[in-house]
Coordinates of C-alpha atoms in Angstrom, one line a residue:
X1 CA -95.0 5.3 -19.8
X2 CA -93.5 5.9 -16.4
X3 CA -91.9 2.8 -14.8
X4 CA -91.9 2.6 -11.1
X5 CA -89.3 1.7 -8.7
X6 CA -90.5 -1.9 -8.2
X7 CA -90.8 -2.7 -11.4
X8 CA -87.1 -1.5 -12.2
X9 CA -86.2 -4.1 -9.3
X10 CA -87.9 -6.6 -10.5
X11 CA -86.3 -6.2 -14.0
X12 CA -82.7 -6.3 -12.0
X13 CA -83.5 -9.2 -10.1
X14 CA -84.8 -10.8 -13.4
X15 CA -81.4 -10.0 -14.8
X16 CA -79.6 -11.0 -12.3
X17 CA -81.1 -14.7 -12.4
X18 CA -80.8 -14.7 -16.0
X19 CA -77.1 -13.9 -15.9
X20 CA -76.9 -16.9 -13.0
X21 CA -78.8 -19.0 -15.1
X22 CA -76.6 -18.7 -18.2
X23 CA -73.4 -19.8 -15.9
X24 CA -75.0 -22.5 -13.7
X25 CA -76.8 -24.4 -16.5
X26 CA -74.1 -25.2 -18.7
X27 CA -72.2 -26.8 -15.8
X28 CA -74.9 -28.5 -14.3
X29 CA -75.9 -29.9 -17.7
X30 CA -72.9 -31.7 -17.6
X31 CA -72.4 -32.3 -14.0
X32 CA -72.3 -36.0 -14.3
X33 CA -68.9 -35.4 -16.1
X34 CA -67.5 -33.0 -13.6
X35 CA -68.2 -35.4 -10.6
X36 CA -66.4 -38.5 -12.8
X37 CA -63.6 -36.1 -13.3
X38 CA -63.9 -37.0 -16.7
X39 CA -66.3 -37.2 -20.0
X40 CA -68.1 -40.6 -19.4
X41 CA -67.1 -43.1 -21.9
X42 CA -69.2 -46.0 -23.4
X43 CA -68.5 -49.4 -25.0
X44 CA -68.6 -47.8 -28.3
X45 CA -66.8 -44.6 -27.7
X46 CA -63.1 -46.1 -28.4
X47 CA -64.5 -47.0 -32.0
X48 CA -65.4 -43.8 -33.4
X49 CA -62.1 -42.2 -31.4
X50 CA -59.9 -44.9 -33.6
X51 CA -61.7 -43.7 -37.1
X52 CA -58.9 -40.5 -37.3
X53 CA -56.2 -42.8 -36.7
X54 CA -56.9 -46.2 -38.5
X55 CA -58.1 -45.0 -41.8
X56 CA -60.8 -47.5 -42.8
X57 CA -64.2 -47.7 -41.8
X58 CA -65.9 -50.4 -39.6
X59 CA -69.4 -51.1 -39.0
X60 CA -71.5 -48.5 -37.3
X61 CA -68.8 -46.0 -36.2
X62 CA -69.1 -43.0 -38.0
X63 CA -66.6 -40.8 -39.1
X64 CA -68.1 -37.6 -39.1
X65 CA -68.4 -38.3 -35.4
X66 CA -64.8 -39.3 -34.9
X67 CA -63.7 -36.7 -36.5
X68 CA -65.9 -34.6 -33.9
X69 CA -64.3 -36.2 -31.3
X70 CA -60.6 -36.0 -32.7
X71 CA -60.5 -32.3 -32.8
X72 CA -61.6 -32.6 -28.9
X73 CA -58.9 -34.7 -27.8
X74 CA -56.4 -31.8 -27.2
X75 CA -58.6 -30.2 -24.6
X76 CA -59.4 -33.5 -23.0
X77 CA -62.9 -33.6 -24.6
X78 CA -63.9 -31.3 -22.6
X79 CA -64.8 -28.9 -25.5
X80 CA -66.9 -31.9 -27.0
X81 CA -69.2 -31.7 -23.8
X82 CA -69.0 -27.7 -23.5
X83 CA -70.6 -28.1 -27.2
X84 CA -73.1 -30.8 -25.9
X85 CA -74.3 -28.7 -23.2
X86 CA -74.4 -25.6 -24.9
X87 CA -76.5 -27.1 -28.2
X88 CA -78.8 -28.7 -25.7
X89 CA -79.6 -25.5 -23.8
X90 CA -79.9 -23.5 -26.9
X91 CA -82.4 -25.7 -28.5
X92 CA -84.6 -26.3 -25.4
X93 CA -85.2 -22.0 -24.7
X94 CA -85.5 -21.6 -29.3
X95 CA -88.4 -24.4 -28.8
X96 CA -89.5 -22.6 -25.7
X97 CA -89.4 -19.6 -27.5
X98 CA -90.6 -20.7 -30.9
X99 CA -94.1 -22.0 -29.2
X100 CA -94.6 -18.9 -27.4
X101 CA -93.5 -20.2 -23.9
X102 CA -90.2 -18.6 -23.4
X103 CA -89.7 -17.0 -19.8
X104 CA -86.6 -17.1 -17.8
X105 CA -87.9 -19.0 -14.9
X106 CA -89.7 -21.5 -17.0
X107 CA -86.7 -22.0 -19.0
X108 CA -84.5 -22.9 -15.9
X109 CA -87.4 -25.1 -14.2
X110 CA -87.8 -27.3 -17.0
X111 CA -83.9 -27.4 -17.3
X112 CA -83.6 -28.3 -14.0
X113 CA -86.3 -30.5 -14.0
X114 CA -84.7 -32.4 -17.0
X115 CA -81.4 -32.7 -15.4
X116 CA -83.0 -34.0 -12.6
X117 CA -85.3 -36.5 -13.9
X118 CA -83.7 -37.7 -17.1
X119 CA -80.8 -39.0 -18.9
X120 CA -80.4 -35.9 -20.6
X121 CA -77.3 -34.7 -18.6
X122 CA -75.4 -38.3 -18.7
X123 CA -75.9 -37.9 -22.3
X124 CA -74.7 -34.5 -22.5
X125 CA -71.5 -35.9 -20.5
X126 CA -70.4 -38.5 -22.9
X127 CA -68.7 -39.5 -25.4
X128 CA -71.3 -40.8 -27.8
X129 CA -73.5 -39.9 -30.5
X130 CA -76.8 -40.3 -28.6
X131 CA -77.2 -36.8 -27.2
X132 CA -77.8 -35.9 -31.0
X133 CA -80.6 -37.9 -31.6
X134 CA -83.0 -36.5 -29.1
X135 CA -81.7 -32.9 -30.1
X136 CA -82.0 -33.6 -33.7
X137 CA -85.8 -34.4 -33.4
X138 CA -86.3 -31.0 -32.0
X139 CA -83.9 -28.8 -34.7
X140 CA -85.7 -30.5 -37.4
X141 CA -89.2 -29.6 -35.8
X142 CA -87.8 -26.0 -35.5
X143 CA -86.7 -25.9 -39.0
X144 CA -90.3 -26.8 -40.3
X145 CA -92.5 -24.7 -37.9
X146 CA -90.3 -21.8 -37.3
X147 CA -90.5 -19.7 -40.5
X148 CA -90.3 -16.2 -39.4
X149 CA -90.4 -17.2 -35.4
X150 CA -86.6 -17.7 -36.0
X151 CA -83.7 -15.6 -37.9
X152 CA -81.6 -16.5 -40.4
X153 CA -78.6 -17.3 -38.5
X154 CA -80.9 -19.5 -36.4
X155 CA -82.0 -21.6 -39.3
X156 CA -78.8 -21.8 -40.7
X157 CA -77.4 -22.9 -37.3
X158 CA -80.3 -25.4 -37.0
X159 CA -79.6 -27.0 -40.4
X160 CA -76.0 -27.6 -39.6
X161 CA -76.5 -29.2 -36.6
X162 CA -79.7 -31.4 -37.9
X163 CA -77.5 -32.4 -40.8
X164 CA -74.6 -33.2 -38.1
X165 CA -76.7 -35.4 -36.3
X166 CA -78.1 -37.1 -39.4
X167 CA -74.0 -38.0 -40.3
X168 CA -73.1 -39.0 -36.9
X169 CA -75.3 -42.2 -36.5
X170 CA -77.8 -44.0 -39.1
X171 CA -80.5 -44.9 -36.7
X172 CA -80.5 -40.8 -36.3
X173 CA -80.9 -40.3 -40.0
X174 CA -83.5 -43.1 -40.4
X175 CA -85.8 -41.7 -38.1
X176 CA -85.5 -38.3 -39.2
X177 CA -85.7 -39.5 -42.8
X178 CA -89.3 -40.7 -41.4
X179 CA -90.4 -37.7 -39.8
X180 CA -89.6 -36.0 -43.0
X181 CA -91.7 -38.3 -45.1
X182 CA -94.7 -38.3 -42.6
X183 CA -94.4 -34.4 -43.0
X184 CA -94.7 -34.3 -46.6
X185 CA -97.7 -36.9 -46.2
X186 CA -99.6 -34.6 -44.0
X187 CA -98.8 -31.3 -46.0
X188 CA -102.0 -31.5 -47.7
X189 CA -104.2 -31.6 -44.7
X190 CA -102.1 -29.5 -42.5
X191 CA -101.3 -27.0 -44.8
X192 CA -99.9 -23.7 -43.3
X193 CA -98.7 -25.4 -39.9
X194 CA -96.4 -27.7 -42.3
X195 CA -94.8 -24.9 -44.8
X196 CA -93.4 -26.2 -47.8
X197 CA -90.0 -23.8 -47.1
X198 CA -89.7 -25.9 -43.9
X199 CA -90.3 -29.3 -45.0
X200 CA -87.9 -28.7 -47.9
X201 CA -85.3 -27.3 -45.5
X202 CA -85.7 -30.2 -42.9
X203 CA -85.5 -33.0 -46.0
X204 CA -82.6 -31.3 -47.5
X205 CA -80.4 -31.9 -43.9
X206 CA -81.2 -35.4 -44.4
X207 CA -79.1 -35.2 -47.8
X208 CA -76.4 -32.7 -46.5
X209 CA -75.9 -35.4 -43.6
X210 CA -75.7 -38.0 -45.9
X211 CA -73.1 -36.3 -48.2
X212 CA -71.7 -35.3 -45.0
X213 CA -71.2 -38.7 -44.0
X214 CA -69.9 -40.4 -47.4
X215 CA -67.4 -37.4 -47.7
X216 CA -65.6 -38.0 -44.2
X217 CA -65.9 -41.6 -45.2
X218 CA -63.8 -41.1 -48.2
X219 CA -61.6 -38.8 -46.7
X220 CA -60.5 -40.8 -43.9
X221 CA -60.6 -44.4 -45.9
X222 CA -60.1 -43.1 -49.4
X223 CA -63.8 -45.3 -50.3
X224 CA -66.8 -43.5 -51.8
X225 CA -69.1 -45.4 -49.4
X226 CA -71.5 -45.9 -46.3
X227 CA -70.9 -46.7 -43.2
X228 CA -70.3 -50.4 -43.2
X229 CA -72.3 -53.1 -41.0
X230 CA -76.2 -52.9 -41.5
X231 CA -76.7 -56.5 -42.3
X232 CA -74.0 -57.7 -40.0
X233 CA -76.0 -56.2 -37.2
X234 CA -79.5 -57.1 -38.4
X235 CA -78.1 -60.5 -38.8
X236 CA -77.5 -60.6 -35.4
X237 CA -81.0 -59.7 -34.3
X238 CA -82.4 -62.1 -36.6
X239 CA -80.2 -64.9 -34.6
X240 CA -81.3 -63.9 -31.6
X241 CA -84.8 -64.1 -32.4
X242 CA -84.1 -68.0 -33.6
X243 CA -84.4 -66.9 -37.5
X244 CA -80.9 -67.8 -38.4
X245 CA -80.6 -70.9 -36.8
X246 CA -83.9 -72.0 -38.9
X247 CA -82.5 -71.0 -42.1
X248 CA -79.2 -72.8 -41.9
X249 CA -81.4 -75.9 -40.8
X250 CA -83.4 -75.4 -44.0
X251 CA -80.4 -74.9 -46.3
X252 CA -77.3 -76.2 -44.9
X253 CA -78.3 -79.5 -46.4
X254 CA -78.5 -78.0 -50.1
X255 CA -76.4 -74.6 -49.7
X256 CA -72.5 -74.7 -48.4
X257 CA -72.6 -71.5 -46.0
X258 CA -69.3 -70.9 -43.8
X259 CA -71.8 -71.5 -40.7
X260 CA -73.1 -74.4 -41.4
X261 CA -71.1 -76.2 -39.5
X262 CA -72.0 -74.0 -36.3
X263 CA -75.6 -74.1 -37.0
X264 CA -76.1 -76.1 -33.8
X265 CA -73.8 -73.8 -31.6
X266 CA -74.9 -70.3 -32.5
X267 CA -74.9 -67.9 -29.5
X268 CA -78.3 -66.8 -27.8
X269 CA -77.8 -63.2 -28.2
X270 CA -76.3 -61.1 -31.1
X271 CA -74.2 -59.0 -28.6
X272 CA -72.1 -62.4 -27.7
X273 CA -72.3 -63.3 -31.4
X274 CA -70.7 -60.2 -32.6
X275 CA -68.9 -58.9 -29.7
X276 CA -67.8 -62.0 -27.9
X277 CA -65.6 -65.0 -28.5
X278 CA -67.8 -66.9 -30.9
X279 CA -67.8 -68.2 -34.4
X280 CA -67.9 -64.8 -35.6
X281 CA -64.1 -64.1 -34.9
X282 CA -63.1 -67.6 -36.3
X283 CA -64.6 -66.9 -39.7
X284 CA -63.3 -63.7 -40.1
X285 CA -66.0 -61.4 -38.6
X286 CA -67.4 -58.5 -41.0
X287 CA -64.6 -59.2 -43.5
X288 CA -65.4 -62.8 -43.5
X289 CA -69.0 -63.0 -43.2
X290 CA -70.6 -60.0 -44.4
X291 CA -71.4 -61.6 -47.5
X292 CA -73.2 -64.7 -46.5
X293 CA -74.6 -62.6 -43.6
X294 CA -76.6 -60.2 -45.9
X295 CA -77.4 -63.4 -48.2
X296 CA -79.4 -64.9 -45.0
X297 CA -80.7 -61.5 -43.8
X298 CA -82.2 -61.1 -47.3
X299 CA -83.6 -64.5 -47.9
X300 CA -84.8 -65.1 -44.6
X301 CA -87.1 -61.9 -44.8
X302 CA -88.3 -63.7 -48.0
X303 CA -88.4 -67.3 -46.7
X304 CA -90.5 -66.2 -43.2
X305 CA -92.4 -63.1 -43.6
X306 CA -95.1 -63.8 -41.1
X307 CA -92.1 -64.4 -38.4
X308 CA -90.1 -61.8 -39.6
X309 CA -93.1 -59.3 -38.8
X310 CA -94.1 -60.8 -35.6
X311 CA -90.3 -60.6 -34.3
X312 CA -90.1 -57.2 -35.0
X313 CA -93.2 -55.9 -33.8
X314 CA -92.5 -57.6 -30.7
X315 CA -89.0 -56.0 -30.2
X316 CA -90.4 -52.8 -31.2
X317 CA -92.6 -53.3 -28.3
X318 CA -90.0 -54.1 -26.0
X319 CA -87.6 -51.2 -27.1
X320 CA -90.2 -48.7 -26.0
X321 CA -89.7 -49.9 -22.4
X322 CA -86.0 -50.3 -22.8
X323 CA -85.3 -46.6 -21.3
X324 CA -83.0 -47.1 -18.5
X325 CA -80.1 -44.8 -18.4
X326 CA -76.2 -45.9 -18.5
X327 CA -76.3 -48.8 -20.4
X328 CA -72.6 -50.1 -21.7
X329 CA -71.2 -47.2 -19.3
X330 CA -69.3 -49.3 -16.5
X331 CA -66.0 -49.9 -15.9
X332 CA -65.8 -52.8 -17.9
X333 CA -64.9 -51.1 -21.6
X334 CA -61.7 -52.6 -22.2
X335 CA -61.7 -51.8 -26.4
X336 CA -62.4 -48.2 -25.4
X337 CA -59.5 -47.9 -22.8
X338 CA -57.1 -50.2 -25.4
X339 CA -57.9 -47.5 -28.4
X340 CA -57.4 -44.3 -25.7
X341 CA -53.8 -46.0 -24.5
X342 CA -52.8 -46.7 -28.2
X343 CA -54.0 -43.6 -29.8
X344 CA -54.3 -40.6 -27.1
X345 CA -51.5 -41.8 -24.5
X346 CA -51.8 -38.3 -23.1
X347 CA -55.4 -38.9 -21.8
X348 CA -54.8 -42.1 -20.0
X349 CA -53.4 -40.6 -16.7
X350 CA -56.9 -38.7 -16.3
X351 CA -59.0 -41.2 -17.9
X352 CA -57.5 -43.8 -15.1
X353 CA -58.3 -41.0 -12.4
X354 CA -61.7 -41.0 -13.2
X355 CA -64.7 -42.8 -11.1
X356 CA -66.3 -44.6 -13.8
X357 CA -62.6 -46.5 -14.2
X358 CA -62.6 -46.6 -10.6
X359 CA -66.0 -48.6 -11.0
X360 CA -67.5 -45.8 -9.1
X361 CA -70.5 -45.0 -11.5
X362 CA -73.8 -47.2 -10.9
X363 CA -76.8 -46.3 -12.4
X364 CA -79.1 -48.4 -10.2
X365 CA -80.4 -45.8 -8.1
X366 CA -80.4 -43.2 -10.8
X367 CA -82.8 -45.4 -13.0
X368 CA -85.3 -45.6 -9.9
X369 CA -86.1 -42.1 -11.2
X370 CA -85.3 -42.1 -14.9
X371 CA -86.9 -45.4 -15.6
X372 CA -90.8 -44.1 -14.1
X373 CA -90.3 -40.7 -15.3
X374 CA -89.4 -42.0 -18.6
X375 CA -92.7 -44.3 -19.2
X376 CA -94.9 -41.7 -17.1
X377 CA -93.6 -39.4 -19.9
X378 CA -94.8 -41.4 -22.6
X379 CA -98.1 -42.2 -21.4
X380 CA -98.8 -38.4 -20.7
X381 CA -97.4 -37.7 -24.5
X382 CA -100.3 -40.4 -25.5
X383 CA -102.8 -38.6 -23.2
X384 CA -101.9 -35.4 -24.5
X385 CA -102.8 -36.4 -28.0
X386 CA -105.8 -38.1 -27.4
X387 CA -106.9 -35.0 -25.4
X388 CA -105.8 -32.8 -28.3
X389 CA -108.1 -35.2 -31.0
X390 CA -111.5 -35.3 -28.4
X391 CA -110.9 -31.3 -28.6
X392 CA -110.5 -30.9 -31.9
X393 CA -107.3 -28.8 -31.0
X394 CA -104.1 -28.6 -32.9
X395 CA -101.7 -26.2 -32.3
X396 CA -97.3 -25.9 -32.5
X397 CA -97.3 -28.0 -29.2
X398 CA -99.6 -30.6 -30.0
X399 CA -97.4 -31.0 -33.4
X400 CA -94.2 -31.6 -31.6
X401 CA -95.9 -33.7 -28.9
X402 CA -96.9 -35.8 -32.3
X403 CA -93.7 -35.4 -34.0
X404 CA -91.9 -36.8 -30.7
X405 CA -94.2 -39.8 -30.5
X406 CA -93.5 -40.2 -34.1
X407 CA -89.9 -40.0 -33.4
X408 CA -90.1 -42.5 -30.4
X409 CA -91.9 -45.0 -32.2
X410 CA -89.8 -44.6 -35.6
X411 CA -86.4 -45.1 -33.2
X412 CA -88.0 -48.1 -31.6
X413 CA -88.5 -49.9 -34.6
X414 CA -85.2 -49.0 -36.1
X415 CA -83.2 -49.7 -33.5
X416 CA -85.1 -53.0 -32.4
X417 CA -85.5 -54.5 -35.9
X418 CA -81.8 -54.1 -36.8
X419 CA -80.2 -54.2 -33.7
X420 CA -82.3 -55.7 -30.9
X421 CA -83.6 -54.1 -27.8
X422 CA -81.6 -52.2 -25.8
X423 CA -81.8 -49.4 -22.9
X424 CA -79.4 -47.2 -24.7
X425 CA -81.7 -46.4 -27.4
X426 CA -84.8 -45.8 -25.4
X427 CA -82.9 -43.6 -22.8
X428 CA -81.1 -41.3 -25.8
X429 CA -84.5 -39.9 -27.2
X430 CA -87.2 -40.6 -24.5
X431 CA -85.9 -37.4 -22.4
X432 CA -87.8 -35.5 -25.2
X433 CA -91.1 -36.9 -24.1
X434 CA -90.2 -35.8 -20.8
X435 CA -89.6 -32.1 -22.3
X436 CA -93.0 -32.0 -24.5
X437 CA -95.0 -32.9 -20.5
X438 CA -93.5 -30.3 -18.6
X439 CA -93.9 -27.6 -21.5
X440 CA -97.8 -29.0 -21.5
X441 CA -97.6 -28.6 -17.7
X442 CA -96.6 -25.2 -17.5
X443 CA -98.9 -23.7 -20.4
X444 CA -101.8 -25.3 -18.5
X445 CA -100.9 -23.9 -15.1
X446 CA -99.4 -20.8 -16.2
X447 CA -101.2 -17.4 -15.9
X448 CA -98.9 -15.5 -18.4
X449 CA -101.5 -16.2 -21.6
X450 CA -98.2 -17.0 -23.7
X451 CA -99.2 -19.9 -25.3
X452 CA -100.5 -20.6 -28.9
X453 CA -103.9 -20.6 -28.8
X454 CA -104.5 -21.2 -32.6
X455 CA -106.8 -23.8 -33.1
X456 CA -107.6 -26.0 -36.2
X457 CA -109.7 -28.9 -37.3
X458 CA -107.9 -32.4 -36.1

C-alpha cells in the first residue's frame, strides 16, 4: 500500500504535536508550582515531612507518604512534583487507551481542559496525599478491566502505584477497599467485564498497601502498628454535631471522664478542638485523651444510633457539595513552616520567597470556575448513568462512570463521617468525574468510531 505525500505530511505534523505535548503537558500539569516559585504547601504537609525526623507516629500522617517526601528534599521537592505530574498524565492516557479513545489530539485537549477547569494541577503541584486519591481510582479500575489491553509492565506499575496510593491515606485505602468489595459483589452479574484475575490483583493492592504502611511505621517508630488517630478525628466530628456534649451530659453524673468538667465549654468545631487552643491540649492531646475519646465514640454509637445515622447522612450530603480548590493552602500554615525551618533549613529561603508565603495565592477567582465545573460534572455523571440504564447499555466507559460515582459517594461518606465535611476532601476526587464526562463527550461527538460499542443488559 503506497503512502501519499499528504499522508506523510500529516504523520509528520502528528509527530510534531505529540513531541510538543510530551514536553508541554508535564510542565503545565504543575504550572501552579512554577507560578508560585515553590511546591505548594498545606496545613498537613509539615506532619508528613516530620515523620522521617521525629521517629514516632502521629494521627492521620502516613509514614509512607512522609518517606516519599523525604527522598525529594534534596531536590527542593521538585522531583516529587515531577512524579505526580508524569503519573497523572500516564494514567489519563492509559485510561483513554484502554477505553479505545486514545488519540493524540483528544488526549491533549482533555488534559488541557482538566488543567484549566479543575483542581487537578493544583493537587499535582502540592506536597500532599490528595493527588493520589483520584488517581488511585483510575489505576484500580485499569487493573480490573485492563486485561489484555495493557502490558505486563503496565500491570506491575499499576499494582505498585495503587498499593502506594492506598498507603498514603486511610480514607484513600477505605475508598479502594469499598470499590473492590462492590466489584466482588457485582462479579456474578457482570462476569466478563469484571475478570476474577483483575479483581484479585486490585484486591491485593489493598493488602500490599496495608503491609507497606505497617512496615514503614515499624521502620520509623519501632512499632508494628497502624497510623493512629481514627477515633480522635471521629470524636471531633461527633463533638461538632453535638453528640459528645449530649453523651457527657447523660454520663458525667455517674462516670468520671476527664472531659466532664469541660462538657459545657466544648468548642463549636472539630478543627478548633483538635488543632486550636482548647482543653484538648490541656488534657494531653491524643496521648492523654485517646482512650477516653475511643470509649465515647464507640458507646455513643450504641446509645444514639438514629442520631448518628442522621448526622452521618447529612454530613455525607454536605461533603458532596464541598468541592472548592485550595482549602488549607494559604499563607498561614505555621506548623508546616516550623517543620521545614527545624528539619530542612536549606529549604527555608526558597520556601519563604514563594508567592504562597507572601500571601499571594488566592483561590477565590479559581473557584468561580472550579466549583461549578465540579458540581456540573457530578450531575452529568448521574445523567450518563441514567441514560445507560434507560438504554440498557453497559460498556467500559459506563463501568468507569459507575466506579467514579461509587468512589465519590464512598469518599464523601468516609471523610464526612470521620472528619466532617471539608472542601479539600471533595476537590481531591471530583476532577475524575470531569475526566469521565469529557471522555463521554469526546465519544459522543467523535467521528473515528474508536469507542467501545459492546453492549450488555444493564
